mmCIF file of C-alpha atoms and ligand atoms in Angstrom:
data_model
loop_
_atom_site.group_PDB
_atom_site.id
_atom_site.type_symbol
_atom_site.label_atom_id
_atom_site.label_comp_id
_atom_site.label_asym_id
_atom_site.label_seq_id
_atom_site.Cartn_x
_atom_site.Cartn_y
_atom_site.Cartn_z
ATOM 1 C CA UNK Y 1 -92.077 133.337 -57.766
ATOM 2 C CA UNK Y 2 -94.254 133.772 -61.051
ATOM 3 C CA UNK Y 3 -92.970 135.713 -63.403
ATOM 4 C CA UNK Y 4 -95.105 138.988 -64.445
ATOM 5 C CA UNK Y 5 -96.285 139.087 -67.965
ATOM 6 C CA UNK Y 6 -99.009 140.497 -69.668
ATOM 7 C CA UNK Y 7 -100.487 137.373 -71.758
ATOM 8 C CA UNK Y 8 -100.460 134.930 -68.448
ATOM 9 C CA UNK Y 9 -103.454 135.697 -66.033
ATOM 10 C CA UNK Y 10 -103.051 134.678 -62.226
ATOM 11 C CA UNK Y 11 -105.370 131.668 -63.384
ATOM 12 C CA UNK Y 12 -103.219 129.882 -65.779
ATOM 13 C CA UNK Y 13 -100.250 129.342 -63.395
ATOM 14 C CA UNK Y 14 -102.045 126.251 -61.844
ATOM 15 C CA UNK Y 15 -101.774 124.255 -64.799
ATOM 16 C CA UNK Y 16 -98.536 125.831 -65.722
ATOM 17 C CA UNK Y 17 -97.040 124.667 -62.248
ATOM 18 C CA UNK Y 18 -99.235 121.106 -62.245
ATOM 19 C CA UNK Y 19 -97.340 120.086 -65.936
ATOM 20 C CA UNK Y 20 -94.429 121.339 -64.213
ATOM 21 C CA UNK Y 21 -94.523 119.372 -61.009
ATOM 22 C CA UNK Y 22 -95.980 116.621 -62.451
ATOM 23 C CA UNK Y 23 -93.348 116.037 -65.314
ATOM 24 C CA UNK Y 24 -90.115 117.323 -63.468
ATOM 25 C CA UNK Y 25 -89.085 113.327 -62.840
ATOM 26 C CA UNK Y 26 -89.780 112.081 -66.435
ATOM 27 C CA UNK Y 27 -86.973 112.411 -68.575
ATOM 28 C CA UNK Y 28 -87.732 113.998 -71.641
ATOM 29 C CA UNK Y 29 -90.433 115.279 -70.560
ATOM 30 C CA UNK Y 30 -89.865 118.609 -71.650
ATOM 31 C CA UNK Y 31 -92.136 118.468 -75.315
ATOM 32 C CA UNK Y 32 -95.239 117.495 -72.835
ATOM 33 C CA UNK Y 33 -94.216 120.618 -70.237
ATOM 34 C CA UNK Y 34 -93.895 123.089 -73.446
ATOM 35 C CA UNK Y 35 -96.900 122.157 -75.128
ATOM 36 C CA UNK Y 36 -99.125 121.914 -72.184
ATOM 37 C CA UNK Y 37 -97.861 125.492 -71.382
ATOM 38 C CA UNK Y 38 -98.450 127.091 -74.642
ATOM 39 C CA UNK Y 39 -102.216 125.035 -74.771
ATOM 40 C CA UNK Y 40 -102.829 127.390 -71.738
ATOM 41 C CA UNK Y 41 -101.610 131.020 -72.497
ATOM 42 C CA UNK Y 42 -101.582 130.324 -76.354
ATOM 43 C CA UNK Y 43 -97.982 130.438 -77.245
ATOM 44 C CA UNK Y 44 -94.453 130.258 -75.129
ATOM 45 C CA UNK Y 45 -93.288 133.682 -73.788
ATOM 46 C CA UNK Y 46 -89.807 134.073 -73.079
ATOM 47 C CA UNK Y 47 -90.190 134.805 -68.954
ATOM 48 C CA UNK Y 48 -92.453 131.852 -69.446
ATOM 49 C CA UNK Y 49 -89.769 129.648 -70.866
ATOM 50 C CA UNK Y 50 -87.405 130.069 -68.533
ATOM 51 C CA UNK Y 51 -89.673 129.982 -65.638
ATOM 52 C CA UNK Y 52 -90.400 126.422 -67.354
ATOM 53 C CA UNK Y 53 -86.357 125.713 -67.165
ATOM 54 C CA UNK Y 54 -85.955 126.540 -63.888
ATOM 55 C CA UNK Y 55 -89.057 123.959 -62.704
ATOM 56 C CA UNK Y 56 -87.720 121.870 -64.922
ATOM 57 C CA UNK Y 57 -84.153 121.921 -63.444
ATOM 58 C CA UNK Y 58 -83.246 121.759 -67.036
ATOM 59 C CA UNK Y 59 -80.525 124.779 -68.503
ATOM 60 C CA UNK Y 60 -82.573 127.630 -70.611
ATOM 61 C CA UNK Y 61 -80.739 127.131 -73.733
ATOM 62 C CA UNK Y 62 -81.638 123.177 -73.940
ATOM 63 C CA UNK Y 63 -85.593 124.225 -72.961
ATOM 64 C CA UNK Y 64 -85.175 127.320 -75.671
ATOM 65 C CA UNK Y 65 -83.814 125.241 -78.333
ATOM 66 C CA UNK Y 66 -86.783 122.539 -77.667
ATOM 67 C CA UNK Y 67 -89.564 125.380 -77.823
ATOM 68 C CA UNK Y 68 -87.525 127.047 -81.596
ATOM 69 C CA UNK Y 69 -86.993 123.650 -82.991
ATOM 70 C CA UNK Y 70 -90.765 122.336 -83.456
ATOM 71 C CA UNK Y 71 -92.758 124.678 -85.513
ATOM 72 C CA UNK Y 72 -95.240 123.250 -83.407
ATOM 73 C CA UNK Y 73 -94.132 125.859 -80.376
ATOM 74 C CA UNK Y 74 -94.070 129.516 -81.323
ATOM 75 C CA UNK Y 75 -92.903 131.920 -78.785
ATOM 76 C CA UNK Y 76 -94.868 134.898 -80.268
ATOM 77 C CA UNK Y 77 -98.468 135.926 -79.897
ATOM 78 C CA UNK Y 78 -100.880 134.126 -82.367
ATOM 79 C CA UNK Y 79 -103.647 135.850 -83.875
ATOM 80 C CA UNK Y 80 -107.532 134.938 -83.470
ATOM 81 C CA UNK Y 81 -107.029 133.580 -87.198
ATOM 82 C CA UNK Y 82 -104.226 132.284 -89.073
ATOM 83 C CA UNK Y 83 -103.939 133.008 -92.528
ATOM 84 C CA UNK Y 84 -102.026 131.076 -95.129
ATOM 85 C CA UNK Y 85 -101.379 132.289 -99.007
ATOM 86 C CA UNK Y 86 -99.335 129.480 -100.594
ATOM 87 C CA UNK Y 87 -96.624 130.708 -102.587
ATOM 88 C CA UNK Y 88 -96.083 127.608 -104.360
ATOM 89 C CA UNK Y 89 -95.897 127.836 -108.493
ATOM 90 C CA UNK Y 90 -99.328 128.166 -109.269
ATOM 91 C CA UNK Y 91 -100.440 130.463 -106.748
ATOM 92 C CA UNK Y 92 -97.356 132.795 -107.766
ATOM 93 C CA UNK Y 93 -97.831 132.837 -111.034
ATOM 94 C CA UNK Y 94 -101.781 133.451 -110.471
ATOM 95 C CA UNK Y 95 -100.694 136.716 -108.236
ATOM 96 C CA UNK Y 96 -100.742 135.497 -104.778
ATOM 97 C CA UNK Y 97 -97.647 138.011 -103.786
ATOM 98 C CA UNK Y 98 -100.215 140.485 -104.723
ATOM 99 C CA UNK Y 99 -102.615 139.215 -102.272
ATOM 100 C CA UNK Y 100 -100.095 139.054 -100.031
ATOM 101 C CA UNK Y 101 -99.337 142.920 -100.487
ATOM 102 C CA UNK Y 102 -103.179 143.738 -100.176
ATOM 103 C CA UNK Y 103 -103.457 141.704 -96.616
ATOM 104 C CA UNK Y 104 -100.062 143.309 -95.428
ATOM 105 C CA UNK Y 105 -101.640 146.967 -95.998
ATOM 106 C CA UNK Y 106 -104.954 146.255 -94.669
ATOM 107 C CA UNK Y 107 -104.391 145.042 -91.548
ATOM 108 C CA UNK Y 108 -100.800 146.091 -91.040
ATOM 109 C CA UNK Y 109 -99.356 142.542 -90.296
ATOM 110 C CA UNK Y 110 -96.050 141.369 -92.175
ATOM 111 C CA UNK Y 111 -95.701 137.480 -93.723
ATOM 112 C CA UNK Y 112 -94.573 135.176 -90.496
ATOM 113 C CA UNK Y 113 -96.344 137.873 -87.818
ATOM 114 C CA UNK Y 114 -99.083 138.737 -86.512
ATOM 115 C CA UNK Y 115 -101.002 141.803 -86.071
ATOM 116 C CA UNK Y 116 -101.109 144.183 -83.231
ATOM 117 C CA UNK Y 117 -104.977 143.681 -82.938
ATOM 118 C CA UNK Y 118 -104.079 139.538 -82.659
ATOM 119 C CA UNK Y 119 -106.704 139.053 -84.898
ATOM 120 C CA UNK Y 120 -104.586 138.125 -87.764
ATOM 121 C CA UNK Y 121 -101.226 135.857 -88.012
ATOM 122 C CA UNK Y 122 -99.776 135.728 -91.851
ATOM 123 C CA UNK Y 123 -97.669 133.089 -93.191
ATOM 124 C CA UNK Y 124 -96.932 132.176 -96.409
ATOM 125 C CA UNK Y 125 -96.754 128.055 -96.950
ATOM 126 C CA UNK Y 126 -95.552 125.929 -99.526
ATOM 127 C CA UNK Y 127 -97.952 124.247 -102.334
ATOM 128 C CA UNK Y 128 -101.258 123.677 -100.514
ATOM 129 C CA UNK Y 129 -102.017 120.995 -103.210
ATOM 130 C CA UNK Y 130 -105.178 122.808 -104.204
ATOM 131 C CA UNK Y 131 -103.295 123.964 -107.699
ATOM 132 C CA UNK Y 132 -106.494 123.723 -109.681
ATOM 133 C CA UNK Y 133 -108.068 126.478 -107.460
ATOM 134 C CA UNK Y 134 -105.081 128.624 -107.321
ATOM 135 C CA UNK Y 135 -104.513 131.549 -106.053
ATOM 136 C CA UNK Y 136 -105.613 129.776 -102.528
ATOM 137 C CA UNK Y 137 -105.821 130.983 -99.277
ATOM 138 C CA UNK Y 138 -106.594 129.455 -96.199
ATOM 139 C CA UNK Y 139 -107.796 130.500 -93.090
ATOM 140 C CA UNK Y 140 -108.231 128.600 -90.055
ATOM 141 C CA UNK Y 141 -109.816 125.546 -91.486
ATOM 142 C CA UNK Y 142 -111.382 127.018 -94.935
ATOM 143 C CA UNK Y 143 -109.807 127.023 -97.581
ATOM 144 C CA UNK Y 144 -110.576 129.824 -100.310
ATOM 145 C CA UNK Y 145 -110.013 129.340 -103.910
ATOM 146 C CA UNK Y 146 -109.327 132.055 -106.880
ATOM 147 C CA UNK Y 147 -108.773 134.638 -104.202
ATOM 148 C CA UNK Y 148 -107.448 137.840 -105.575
ATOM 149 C CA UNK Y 149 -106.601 141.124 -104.353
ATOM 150 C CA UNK Y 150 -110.113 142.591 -105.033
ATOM 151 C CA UNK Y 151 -112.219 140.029 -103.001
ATOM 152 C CA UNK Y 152 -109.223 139.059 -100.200
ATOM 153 C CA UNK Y 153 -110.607 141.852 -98.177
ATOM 154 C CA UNK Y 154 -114.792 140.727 -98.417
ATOM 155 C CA UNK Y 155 -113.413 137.535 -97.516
ATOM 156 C CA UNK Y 156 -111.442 138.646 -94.474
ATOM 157 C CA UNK Y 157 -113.947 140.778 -93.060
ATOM 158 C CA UNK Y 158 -115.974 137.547 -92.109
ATOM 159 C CA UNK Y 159 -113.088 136.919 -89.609
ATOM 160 C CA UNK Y 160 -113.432 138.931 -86.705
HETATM 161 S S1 FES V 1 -99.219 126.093 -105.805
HETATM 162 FE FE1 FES V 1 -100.752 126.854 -104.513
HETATM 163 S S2 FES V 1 -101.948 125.157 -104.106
HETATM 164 FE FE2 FES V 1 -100.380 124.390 -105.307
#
């Protein structure tokens, strides 16, 4: 019996079930089961994970301390974009926690979650190794130099 949830569509629980099947007899097998899963609905619910550990045969807590371990799994919602503001030395002492304030109010998200919209996931990373162009920020893929509180929001807005 699938499990109801919001974030997994009738359509995604014929992959979910094929990794399931497919990997049950492999042992170890669990990484490939989790990340296919979260590859289709985009991160690892928690009715999801222990749908997985029952298919799996496998006891919740070994499957839940699997998906919490890798940073690679998250079990919340990602947003459409994922911003990171390095907090590393540079960046700090160039004003990046005052970036990080300005993004926080904006689009009401906190640093490590993401915002109700899902447009938006914060974190805050180590040294980016892009010191010479601190404060940086980067989304997705780009990464933006000498950001500061004035021009974060210009530079958002491109980001639907
Ligand atoms: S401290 Fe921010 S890039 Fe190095």
């Amino acid at each position: 019996m699938h499990p109801d949830h919001p974030d997994i569509t009738a359509d995604m629980w014929s992959p979910i079930d094929e990794s399931i099947h497919k990997n049950r007899p492999v042992p170890g097998s669990i990484i490939t089961v989790l990340r296919q899963c979260q590859d289709v609905v985009g991160y690892l619910p928690v009715e999801l994970l222990d749908y997985i550990s029952e298919g799996m045969n496998l006891p919740s807590s070994d499957v839940y301390g699997v998906a919490s371990f890798y940073s690679l799994f998250s079990m919340e919602p990602k947003g459409r974009h994922t911003i990171k503001l390095c907090l590393g030395t540079a960046c700090y002492v160039k004003g990046i926690k005052e970036v990080m304030s300005r993004v926080e109010n904006q689009y009401q998200v906190k640093e490590g979650g993401t915002s109700e919209d899902r447009r938006f996931t914060l974190q805050g990373v180590r040294c980016l190794g892009a010191c010479g162009l601190a404060p940086v920020m980067v989304v997705n893929q780009d990464t933006h130099g000498d950001v500061s509180s004035d021009k974060i929001i210009n530079l958002l807005e491109e980001y639907k």
